[in-house]
Amino acid sequence: MIESNPSSDSNSMDAIIGILDTGIWPESESFNDETMGPIPLRWNGTCANGHDSSTFNCNKKIIGARSYGAGEIKSRTPRDMMGHGTHVAYTAAGVEVKDVSYYGLAAVTAKGGSPGSRLAIYQVFSSQNGSHGSTVLAAFDDAIADGVDVLSLSFGSSSFLEQEFINDPIALGAFPSVQNGITVVCSAGNDGPNPGSVVNSAPWILTVAASTIDRVFESDVVLGNNKVIKGTGINFANIQNSPVYPIIYAKSAKKSGVDENATRNCEPNSMDQEIIKGKIVVCDNEDSLYPQINKQDEVKKLGGIGVILIDDELRGVAFNFGTFPMTLISSKDGAKVLSYINSTKNPVATILPTTAPANYKPAPTIAYFSSGGPSTIPKNILKPDIAAPGVNILAAWIGNDTVQTLKGKDPPLYNVFSGTSMACPHVSGIAAAVKSRNPTWSPSAIRSAIMTTAVQTNNMKAPITTEKGTAATPYDFGAGEVITTGPLQPGLVYETTAIDYLNFLCYHGYNIATIKIMANTIPDGFTCPEESSIDLISNINYPSIAISNFDEKAGRRVNRTLTNVAGNVKMEDAKTVYNISIDAPAGLDVQVVPDKLHFSKFDEKLSYQVNFSAANPLKKDVFGSITWSNGKYKVRNTFAISSKSGSVALDKK
């Protein structure tokens, strides 16, 4: 959820964002149309309400809604019964609503990434039928015919089941969508932190990783020695704030004959009820097949009154534990808790209910679950493209919820969720805002504007890190963390042409017959270049550079072309000189020719060449950037170089 409007331009109301997801809850205040003007005349869609037509109503905000799946059309409904689609749709384009919160937590005045944009809903998932590739392809076809400007897909295949483009319904559906001028934005996947786990990595897709925001959901532990241990999680604990409850390490409650690792991880049927009853239990979460909810349920079943879970990765996400006192702490703090337990005969503690402090530092960091590069399908395209807020995101929710509803309370109107699913619509909203401001721009120009203006530093003015505190790389965040205003006026853009994409498919190894299946249209006479190889993928006009199997002795040369998009209003802005600056790691030589670009008019295209070389073999993958600046605009092209001798090892289970 972006709490500032990236564009105040009145034309932003004309952008249409298509959401492929679980549907929408139309009654949410976040989708009211009081401030919306007439529906654009170019809209060709429909509000196919099915059996829910008496209560499900489209308006000037939700201008279309379609439902897919099994059964007759009259039995279907685009109404969201799962919550995911409503959350995503709000994050992309929800209107401003004051004083929203999750039961009082994180109260803000909030709105989506492009609150003036319209929404078109394509329900491709349901709790009864799941989703099928044919359903996704049908939704793509409808969206093209309906006239959307941006498509937002917060789903994808598992990285362990990643498919070739010709078999991937998202890649297949996205290709003709982009050919028809639609920007397609997809989540990078939640299989991190394994390297090489990124999905939705076709070059015609804008692929989004997840980062944290400067707000945490904090649930602290107070020990009997009055030390306070910071924890994370959402709980509305109704226990005393004073440390009066006995605390025990789960390993001390091991049942006879049970493996000690199972006990310390609080796994089912591993702990002695008589020892657990009435105590706060400290659980490990190391090499355990059971998720945290199972540990909570097991301790609760045995009569325990709270859980402190030790986990360095999961603690970055605020899991919802309802009214049960539970929190997650780091291994470093876990050692302090265990040291206290061992230091006294009667250790005691308490777990405080959650607060949501803002201005947390450092932020952003890259979420542990966010799938990362290098991309394996395809090679030589740097994926993910961009990172955006995807952790602890507050957004609209369904009105008939039972799972996330606190006992004795009404269903929450807003809910907190994390995932690259939440990061994707942030970028979809920004893409819509850019399209609104620049209606003639192609999807690749919009992607370039978003990527080349991204930032790679956090709110402490230091390089962005992972949640473990290690330096993040472009394999984690692509071009960097998205910003809201920079993409509206980037100065220059990298336009990836239809021929670039067709050549990419040739370089990737497809023949013309296969390419014709994927492409909506192919120019007359197009054939694959005689010399087609994976290495040539590095040369398509993408707003980042990736080189695999880099040969230090031979070096590598790539070309890029920039289009001047400044000066369409003030002609004097078009006449400008951009100078190059290079950020290269030690051991890699980077030369750019020419080192100045002299633009004289709007929409002028100028090309440059980048020569990479190294005197010695690279011992690991290296990263850097090439930035063009004229004093007003800075356009950064991030690069990643993978050496034959030092490429990252992929952990693909």
XYZ file of C-alpha atoms in Angstrom:
653
model
C 0.000 0.000 0.000
C 1.454 3.340 -1.079
C 0.436 6.140 1.206
C 1.121 8.902 -1.292
C -0.406 9.513 -4.694
C 2.210 9.185 -7.423
C 0.222 11.385 -9.770
C -2.238 14.169 -9.196
C -2.842 14.478 -12.949
C -6.560 14.404 -13.666
C -5.917 12.184 -16.688
C -4.922 9.383 -14.298
C -8.629 8.530 -13.987
C -8.518 7.092 -17.522
C -6.078 4.244 -16.817
C -7.635 0.782 -16.484
C -5.928 -1.913 -14.379
C -6.965 -5.508 -14.984
C -6.610 -7.772 -11.940
C -6.355 -11.526 -12.528
C -6.984 -13.015 -9.104
C -9.710 -14.323 -6.764
C -12.249 -11.593 -7.514
C -13.210 -8.519 -5.493
C -15.452 -7.413 -2.621
C -17.243 -4.518 -4.346
C -18.857 -3.087 -1.200
C -15.488 -2.084 0.290
C -15.247 1.661 0.805
C -11.920 1.466 -1.005
C -13.763 0.939 -4.294
C -16.385 3.689 -4.093
C -16.718 5.837 -7.194
C -17.786 9.187 -5.756
C -14.738 10.986 -7.160
C -14.687 9.152 -10.489
C -15.697 10.685 -13.791
C -17.486 8.926 -16.644
C -16.212 5.510 -17.694
C -13.823 5.833 -20.674
C -15.618 5.348 -23.967
C -12.908 2.943 -25.130
C -13.932 0.416 -22.458
C -15.435 -2.676 -24.094
C -15.829 -4.903 -21.050
C -18.811 -6.183 -19.145
C -19.975 -6.802 -15.594
C -20.769 -10.524 -15.844
C -22.281 -11.036 -12.441
C -23.716 -14.529 -12.684
C -25.907 -15.656 -9.820
C -24.682 -12.754 -7.677
C -26.216 -10.113 -9.954
C -28.641 -8.921 -7.301
C -25.853 -7.866 -4.939
C -22.654 -7.581 -6.991
C -22.625 -4.240 -8.766
C -19.969 -2.615 -10.897
C -19.579 1.155 -10.772
C -17.315 3.871 -12.155
C -14.402 2.429 -10.131
C -14.942 -1.287 -10.746
C -15.935 -0.958 -14.383
C -15.837 -4.627 -15.282
C -15.902 -8.045 -13.639
C -15.704 -11.493 -15.163
C -15.703 -14.919 -13.546
C -14.304 -18.135 -14.994
C -14.238 -21.778 -14.043
C -16.575 -24.741 -13.913
C -20.342 -24.495 -14.196
C -22.801 -22.393 -16.127
C -22.153 -18.661 -16.356
C -25.251 -17.970 -14.255
C -23.719 -19.901 -11.354
C -20.423 -17.978 -11.349
C -19.623 -14.793 -9.526
C -16.647 -12.428 -9.486
C -17.244 -11.852 -5.772
C -14.072 -12.549 -3.794
C -14.557 -15.268 -1.186
C -10.855 -15.656 -0.358
C -9.622 -12.091 0.220
C -6.478 -12.186 -1.906
C -7.974 -10.449 -4.945
C -9.575 -7.672 -2.889
C -6.276 -7.028 -1.092
C -4.386 -6.901 -4.394
C -6.953 -4.703 -6.174
C -6.913 -2.163 -3.359
C -3.118 -2.037 -3.303
C -3.106 -1.265 -7.022
C -5.888 1.313 -7.211
C -7.903 1.725 -4.004
C -9.292 5.193 -3.354
C -8.296 7.198 -0.291
C -9.932 6.068 2.941
C -9.205 7.664 6.309
C -8.388 5.845 9.550
C -8.089 2.323 8.198
C -6.463 -0.348 10.371
C -6.504 -3.988 11.322
C -8.428 -3.870 14.611
C -6.678 -0.631 15.525
C -3.198 -1.643 14.395
C -1.327 0.460 11.815
C -4.043 3.126 11.593
C -3.424 5.302 8.513
C -5.114 7.292 5.805
C -4.315 5.069 2.890
C -4.848 4.619 -0.827
C -3.592 2.420 -3.618
C -0.787 3.064 -6.063
C -3.065 4.770 -8.601
C -6.281 5.742 -6.810
C -7.661 7.491 -9.888
C -7.434 4.384 -12.067
C -10.307 2.059 -12.933
C -10.422 -1.626 -12.060
C -11.379 -4.541 -14.282
C -11.667 -7.823 -12.390
C -10.952 -11.252 -13.867
C -11.641 -13.971 -11.321
C -9.376 -16.835 -12.374
C -9.100 -18.448 -8.916
C -11.808 -19.754 -6.618
C -11.792 -21.779 -3.416
C -13.783 -24.517 -5.132
C -12.036 -24.816 -8.486
C -8.552 -23.351 -8.042
C -7.249 -22.160 -11.400
C -6.321 -23.655 -14.747
C -4.063 -22.523 -17.567
C -6.993 -22.332 -19.967
C -8.782 -20.012 -17.545
C -5.782 -17.700 -17.346
C -5.457 -17.592 -21.129
C -9.165 -16.832 -21.508
C -8.819 -13.934 -19.064
C -5.867 -12.544 -21.036
C -7.911 -12.699 -24.232
C -10.862 -10.929 -22.600
C -8.636 -8.251 -21.089
C -7.141 -7.462 -24.487
C -10.592 -7.159 -26.048
C -11.950 -5.171 -23.085
C -9.285 -2.479 -23.392
C -7.223 -2.585 -20.175
C -3.944 -0.658 -19.928
C -2.186 -2.695 -17.213
C -2.579 -6.322 -16.154
C -1.608 -7.351 -12.626
C -0.985 -11.028 -11.826
C -0.020 -11.859 -8.245
C 0.628 -15.534 -8.903
C 2.859 -17.897 -10.852
C 4.203 -21.415 -10.929
C 6.530 -22.778 -8.276
C 10.176 -22.282 -9.161
C 10.628 -26.046 -8.842
C 8.034 -26.536 -11.587
C 9.002 -23.614 -13.798
C 7.959 -24.171 -17.391
C 9.302 -23.145 -20.749
C 7.487 -20.122 -22.211
C 5.618 -22.212 -24.767
C 4.032 -24.200 -21.906
C 3.536 -21.331 -19.452
C 0.032 -19.788 -19.640
C 1.203 -16.532 -18.052
C 4.075 -16.052 -20.517
C 1.830 -17.107 -23.400
C -1.001 -14.772 -22.409
C 1.314 -11.879 -21.626
C 3.011 -11.878 -25.047
C -0.004 -10.808 -27.149
C -1.101 -8.509 -24.320
C 2.164 -6.580 -24.571
C 1.867 -6.577 -28.365
C -1.499 -4.877 -27.837
C 0.026 -2.152 -25.645
C -0.786 -3.641 -22.224
C 1.859 -3.548 -19.485
C 1.890 -6.951 -17.736
C 3.144 -6.965 -14.132
C 3.724 -10.242 -12.253
C 5.061 -11.358 -8.886
C 8.536 -12.919 -8.809
C 7.476 -15.794 -6.536
C 7.803 -16.709 -2.862
C 10.469 -19.418 -3.076
C 13.299 -17.284 -1.704
C 15.893 -16.984 -0.525
C 17.111 -19.752 -2.866
C 19.105 -18.318 -5.773
C 17.656 -18.974 -9.202
C 14.103 -19.242 -7.871
C 12.555 -16.276 -9.717
C 9.523 -17.040 -11.922
C 7.468 -15.020 -14.412
C 10.801 -14.067 -15.949
C 9.880 -13.595 -19.612
C 11.381 -10.308 -20.859
C 7.962 -8.962 -21.882
C 6.801 -9.237 -18.236
C 7.646 -6.712 -15.486
C 8.704 -9.014 -12.621
C 8.429 -7.778 -9.019
C 10.324 -8.827 -5.879
C 9.143 -8.038 -2.344
C 10.683 -5.658 0.182
C 9.840 -4.477 3.686
C 8.376 -1.109 4.647
C 9.257 1.233 7.503
C 6.518 -0.144 9.747
C 6.741 -3.279 11.884
C 4.238 -5.187 13.968
C 6.079 -5.527 17.248
C 5.203 -7.959 20.012
C 7.886 -7.838 22.695
C 8.930 -10.310 25.354
C 9.574 -9.076 28.884
C 11.761 -11.362 31.009
C 11.781 -11.663 34.759
C 15.060 -9.732 34.911
C 13.171 -6.844 33.228
C 15.030 -7.211 29.951
C 12.861 -6.493 26.918
C 13.346 -8.642 23.821
C 11.929 -7.277 20.584
C 9.680 -9.671 18.714
C 7.368 -9.534 15.707
C 3.901 -10.857 15.032
C 0.284 -9.839 15.388
C -1.407 -10.926 18.573
C -4.046 -9.371 20.777
C -2.853 -11.110 23.912
C -5.021 -10.746 26.994
C -2.399 -11.574 29.602
C -0.574 -9.441 32.123
C 2.129 -7.068 30.948
C 4.246 -7.988 33.962
C 6.591 -11.001 33.639
C 4.749 -13.411 35.931
C 4.316 -16.493 33.755
C 6.699 -19.477 33.980
C 8.821 -19.828 30.834
C 10.415 -23.029 29.553
C 12.532 -24.168 26.617
C 10.541 -26.788 24.718
C 13.459 -29.235 24.756
C 13.002 -29.531 28.526
C 9.541 -31.029 27.962
C 10.673 -33.902 25.732
C 8.489 -36.973 25.745
C 10.221 -40.285 26.291
C 11.343 -41.852 23.027
C 10.851 -38.698 20.972
C 13.631 -37.140 18.895
C 15.052 -34.091 20.660
C 14.957 -31.990 17.485
C 11.228 -32.595 17.165
C 10.688 -31.458 20.760
C 12.749 -28.276 20.599
C 10.837 -27.415 17.409
C 7.506 -27.908 19.246
C 6.312 -30.488 16.751
C 3.084 -32.404 17.332
C 3.168 -35.205 19.938
C 6.706 -34.380 21.035
C 6.150 -32.553 24.358
C 4.933 -33.609 27.795
C 1.626 -31.894 28.580
C 2.229 -31.766 32.326
C 5.434 -29.828 31.829
C 4.017 -27.459 29.169
C 0.741 -26.609 30.889
C 0.537 -23.037 32.196
C 3.862 -21.928 30.715
C 5.246 -19.743 27.944
C 7.174 -22.091 25.652
C 10.308 -21.184 23.675
C 10.389 -23.112 20.377
C 13.078 -23.415 17.743
C 12.174 -23.333 14.076
C 15.197 -24.999 12.531
C 14.943 -27.706 9.862
C 11.334 -28.299 10.822
C 8.675 -29.417 8.352
C 5.910 -27.932 10.493
C 4.860 -24.282 9.998
C 4.536 -21.895 12.918
C 0.769 -22.316 13.119
C 1.238 -26.013 13.989
C 3.596 -25.093 16.807
C 1.092 -22.573 18.114
C -1.713 -25.122 17.975
C 0.352 -27.806 19.702
C 1.390 -25.613 22.631
C -2.158 -24.283 22.943
C -3.576 -27.840 22.930
C -1.211 -28.844 25.733
C -2.312 -25.914 27.889
C 0.622 -23.597 27.248
C -0.199 -19.909 27.511
C 2.200 -18.509 24.920
C 4.928 -19.238 22.358
C 8.230 -17.529 21.626
C 9.481 -18.809 18.277
C 13.148 -18.386 17.341
C 13.604 -17.781 13.601
C 15.836 -15.250 11.850
C 13.965 -15.303 8.554
C 10.301 -15.555 9.503
C 10.575 -12.798 12.096
C 10.604 -10.275 9.270
C 6.945 -11.043 8.543
C 4.112 -10.321 10.983
C 2.156 -13.568 11.177
C -1.304 -13.308 12.653
C -1.744 -15.289 15.874
C -5.119 -13.841 16.835
C -5.635 -13.606 20.587
C -2.988 -16.203 21.424
C 0.216 -14.698 22.882
C 2.923 -15.548 20.342
C 5.888 -13.726 18.875
C 8.988 -14.391 16.756
C 12.496 -13.380 17.819
C 15.975 -13.597 16.306
C 18.466 -16.348 17.154
C 20.684 -13.721 18.776
C 17.855 -12.692 21.095
C 16.849 -16.326 21.470
C 20.250 -17.018 23.029
C 19.560 -14.239 25.557
C 16.199 -15.754 26.465
C 17.668 -19.243 26.910
C 20.540 -17.809 28.950
C 18.026 -16.162 31.273
C 16.022 -19.392 31.604
C 19.188 -21.264 32.595
C 20.312 -18.564 35.032
C 17.456 -18.766 37.526
C 15.449 -21.415 39.333
C 12.044 -19.942 38.497
C 12.269 -18.058 35.190
C 9.245 -15.988 34.264
C 8.212 -13.798 31.331
C 5.291 -12.309 29.422
C 4.441 -11.535 25.812
C 3.084 -8.070 25.119
C 0.230 -7.381 22.693
C 1.228 -5.987 19.323
C 2.026 -2.376 18.540
C 2.840 -0.984 15.079
C 5.620 1.607 15.314
C 6.427 3.532 12.139
C 9.698 4.979 10.823
C 11.441 1.652 11.390
C 15.052 1.442 10.190
C 16.545 0.037 8.085
C 13.901 -0.103 5.367
C 13.479 -1.336 2.792
C 15.147 -4.711 3.097
C 14.512 -7.620 0.735
C 12.033 -10.117 2.177
C 13.451 -13.560 2.937
C 10.699 -15.267 0.914
C 11.153 -13.169 -2.225
C 12.363 -15.333 -5.116
C 15.670 -14.228 -6.542
C 17.904 -14.510 -9.596
C 19.832 -15.340 -11.552
C 17.118 -16.249 -13.983
C 17.525 -19.695 -15.489
C 14.597 -19.428 -17.926
C 15.807 -17.316 -19.647
C 19.502 -16.727 -19.149
C 20.951 -13.295 -19.924
C 17.904 -11.360 -18.723
C 18.292 -9.874 -15.243
C 15.295 -10.883 -13.134
C 13.516 -9.828 -10.991
C 13.168 -6.398 -12.590
C 12.241 -4.330 -9.552
C 11.404 -4.570 -5.836
C 8.345 -3.077 -4.148
C 6.678 -3.179 -0.706
C 5.427 -6.692 -0.028
C 5.725 -7.209 3.738
C 3.048 -6.366 6.312
C 0.859 -4.602 3.760
C -2.477 -3.286 5.038
C -5.237 -3.340 2.412
C -8.956 -3.917 1.912
C -10.518 -7.259 2.832
C -13.662 -9.264 2.214
C -16.713 -8.508 4.331
C -17.669 -12.087 5.256
C -14.320 -13.285 6.598
C -14.191 -15.805 9.428
C -10.541 -16.929 9.441
C -8.988 -13.495 10.118
C -11.816 -12.305 12.388
C -11.091 -11.940 16.098
C -13.459 -13.741 18.435
C -16.385 -11.507 19.334
C -15.487 -8.938 16.659
C -16.938 -8.016 13.289
C -14.941 -9.147 10.237
C -11.992 -6.829 9.548
C -12.500 -4.347 6.725
C -8.723 -4.244 6.207
C -6.134 -6.951 6.684
C -2.365 -7.385 6.803
C -0.631 -9.748 4.394
C 2.863 -10.366 3.017
C 4.199 -11.822 -0.225
C 5.342 -10.907 -3.689
C 1.576 -10.956 -4.311
C 1.441 -7.699 -2.367
C 4.507 -6.224 -4.106
C 3.179 -6.794 -7.622
C 0.127 -4.459 -7.419
C 2.265 -1.636 -6.032
C 4.109 -1.641 -9.344
C 0.878 -2.177 -11.307
C -0.505 1.003 -9.761
C 2.624 2.968 -10.595
C 2.561 1.602 -14.161
C -1.021 2.849 -14.474
C -0.004 6.279 -13.198
C 2.816 6.432 -15.758
C 0.431 5.353 -18.522
C -2.036 8.031 -17.448
C 0.594 10.744 -17.648
C 2.078 9.346 -20.876
C -0.785 7.638 -22.759
C 1.229 6.936 -25.926
C 4.046 5.097 -24.152
C 4.619 1.434 -24.893
C 4.761 -1.193 -22.130
C 8.547 -1.350 -22.500
C 8.881 2.430 -22.084
C 6.777 2.235 -18.914
C 8.902 -0.639 -17.600
C 12.084 1.279 -18.391
C 10.825 4.381 -16.577
C 10.070 2.305 -13.479
C 13.362 0.400 -13.515
C 15.873 3.105 -14.399
C 14.603 5.517 -11.726
C 14.628 2.941 -8.906
C 16.782 3.456 -5.805
C 19.312 1.063 -4.288
C 19.662 2.692 -0.868
C 17.505 2.472 2.261
C 16.161 5.067 4.692
C 19.545 5.162 6.410
C 21.172 6.197 3.108
C 23.007 2.874 3.057
C 22.839 0.085 0.452
C 19.710 -2.069 0.612
C 20.250 -5.346 2.463
C 18.491 -8.654 2.850
C 16.527 -9.251 6.041
C 19.580 -11.042 7.451
C 21.580 -7.843 7.056
C 23.790 -9.003 4.193
C 24.194 -6.811 1.124
C 21.366 -7.269 -1.385
C 22.277 -7.593 -5.058
C 20.400 -7.137 -8.347
C 19.562 -10.844 -8.083
C 17.448 -9.809 -5.085
C 15.964 -6.482 -6.214
C 16.678 -6.133 -9.936
C 17.103 -2.438 -10.684
C 16.286 -1.513 -7.061
C 13.328 -0.331 -4.999
C 10.552 1.306 -6.981
C 9.731 4.964 -6.350
C 6.455 6.706 -7.118
C 7.267 10.004 -8.834
C 10.487 9.390 -10.791
C 8.913 7.065 -13.384
C 6.460 9.789 -14.426
C 9.292 11.811 -16.013
C 12.397 9.648 -16.490
C 14.026 11.744 -19.240
C 15.148 8.741 -21.293
C 13.724 5.260 -21.803
C 14.902 1.935 -23.209
C 12.259 0.712 -25.644
C 12.293 -3.030 -26.209
C 10.740 -3.508 -29.640
C 8.595 -6.291 -31.065
C 11.617 -7.387 -33.113
C 13.671 -7.538 -29.897
C 11.165 -9.964 -28.402
C 10.988 -12.075 -31.561
C 14.779 -12.192 -31.768
C 14.860 -13.134 -28.094
C 12.673 -16.160 -28.840
C 15.046 -17.093 -31.671
C 18.085 -16.708 -29.416
C 16.313 -18.752 -26.757
C 16.100 -21.631 -29.214
C 12.571 -21.515 -30.622
C 11.924 -21.962 -34.330
C 9.568 -19.847 -36.421
C 6.721 -22.333 -36.121
C 6.838 -22.153 -32.324
C 7.239 -18.377 -32.339
C 4.110 -18.025 -34.490
C 2.164 -19.926 -31.832
C 3.305 -17.475 -29.161
C 3.136 -14.207 -31.066
C -0.048 -12.394 -31.930
C 1.508 -10.950 -35.079
C 4.844 -11.373 -36.842
C 6.085 -8.829 -39.393
C 6.048 -10.052 -42.963
C 9.331 -11.629 -43.883
C 10.619 -12.012 -40.331
C 13.053 -14.886 -39.901
C 15.389 -15.830 -37.097
C 18.926 -14.466 -37.477
C 21.328 -17.002 -38.977
C 23.491 -16.779 -35.869
C 21.157 -17.271 -32.931
C 22.581 -18.082 -29.513
C 21.701 -17.538 -25.874
C 24.605 -15.099 -25.567
C 22.876 -12.710 -27.982
C 19.979 -12.272 -25.534
C 22.223 -9.837 -23.650
C 21.980 -7.551 -26.674
C 18.217 -6.968 -26.801
C 17.322 -3.424 -25.756
C 16.447 -4.164 -22.128
C 16.751 -1.595 -19.281
C 19.226 -3.845 -17.451
C 22.115 -6.021 -18.633
C 22.810 -9.663 -17.768
C 25.713 -11.701 -19.103
C 26.165 -15.375 -18.256
C 29.249 -17.525 -18.877
C 31.371 -14.398 -19.237
C 34.699 -15.142 -20.916
C 37.238 -12.775 -19.399
C 39.766 -13.262 -22.206
C 37.314 -12.551 -25.013
C 35.255 -9.961 -23.134
C 31.708 -9.113 -24.150
C 30.161 -6.222 -26.054
C 26.514 -5.168 -25.773
C 24.525 -2.360 -27.370
C 21.687 -0.256 -26.025
C 19.469 2.481 -27.470
C 17.866 5.310 -25.479
C 14.839 7.367 -26.529
C 14.503 10.987 -25.418
C 11.069 11.415 -23.799
C 11.701 14.912 -22.397
C 10.692 17.951 -24.397
C 7.229 17.051 -25.603
C 5.921 20.043 -23.604
C 8.926 22.367 -23.521
C 11.048 22.009 -26.640
C 14.096 23.394 -24.873
C 14.082 20.345 -22.564
C 14.692 18.122 -25.597
C 18.071 19.679 -26.404
C 20.376 18.249 -23.829
C 23.615 16.363 -23.234
C 23.800 13.249 -21.049
C 27.110 12.237 -19.475
C 28.031 8.720 -18.419
C 29.067 7.517 -14.988
C 30.067 3.910 -14.341
C 29.904 1.968 -11.100
C 31.949 -1.191 -11.691
C 33.316 -3.742 -9.212
C 37.041 -4.310 -8.770
C 38.465 -6.593 -11.424
C 35.910 -5.730 -14.111
C 36.702 -3.126 -16.751
C 33.673 -1.349 -18.247
C 34.005 1.042 -21.179
C 31.087 2.970 -22.717
C 31.272 4.452 -26.227
C 30.399 7.251 -26.692
C 30.659 8.746 -23.201
C 28.252 11.569 -24.074
C 24.844 11.503 -25.747
C 23.753 14.730 -27.483
C 19.960 14.825 -27.893
C 18.490 17.579 -30.057
C 14.783 16.713 -30.210
C 11.948 14.890 -28.538
C 11.656 11.161 -29.376
C 15.201 11.070 -30.767
C 16.994 7.716 -30.393
C 20.716 7.423 -29.714
C 22.736 4.260 -29.194
C 25.811 3.364 -27.200
C 28.069 0.379 -26.750
C 29.295 -1.211 -23.516
C 32.508 -3.247 -23.502
C 33.092 -5.583 -20.558
C 36.495 -7.169 -19.954
C 38.626 -8.500 -17.106
C 42.330 -9.214 -16.765
C 41.702 -12.195 -14.493
C 38.869 -14.714 -14.045
C 36.021 -13.413 -11.903
C 35.712 -15.444 -8.704
C 32.007 -14.715 -8.278
C 29.077 -13.011 -9.964
C 29.592 -9.242 -10.008
C 27.254 -6.276 -10.296
C 27.344 -2.618 -11.193
C 25.567 0.064 -13.169
C 25.802 2.535 -16.030
C 24.087 5.864 -15.390
C 23.330 8.615 -17.871
C 22.651 12.060 -16.380
C 22.044 15.564 -17.703
C 21.773 17.192 -14.276
C 17.979 16.916 -14.221
C 17.392 13.267 -15.016
C 19.383 10.174 -14.033
C 18.797 6.956 -15.939
C 20.521 3.901 -14.462
C 21.056 0.599 -16.259
C 22.014 -2.100 -13.733
C 24.177 -5.025 -14.838
C 25.012 -8.524 -13.578
C 27.962 -10.529 -14.890
C 28.226 -14.274 -14.310
C 31.615 -15.818 -15.051
C 32.201 -19.341 -16.322
C 34.581 -19.870 -13.416
C 32.667 -18.102 -10.660
C 28.934 -18.237 -11.329
C 26.584 -18.588 -8.405
C 25.604 -22.153 -7.477
C 21.870 -22.702 -7.851
C 20.066 -24.513 -5.073
C 17.129 -25.912 -7.035
C 15.524 -28.577 -4.915
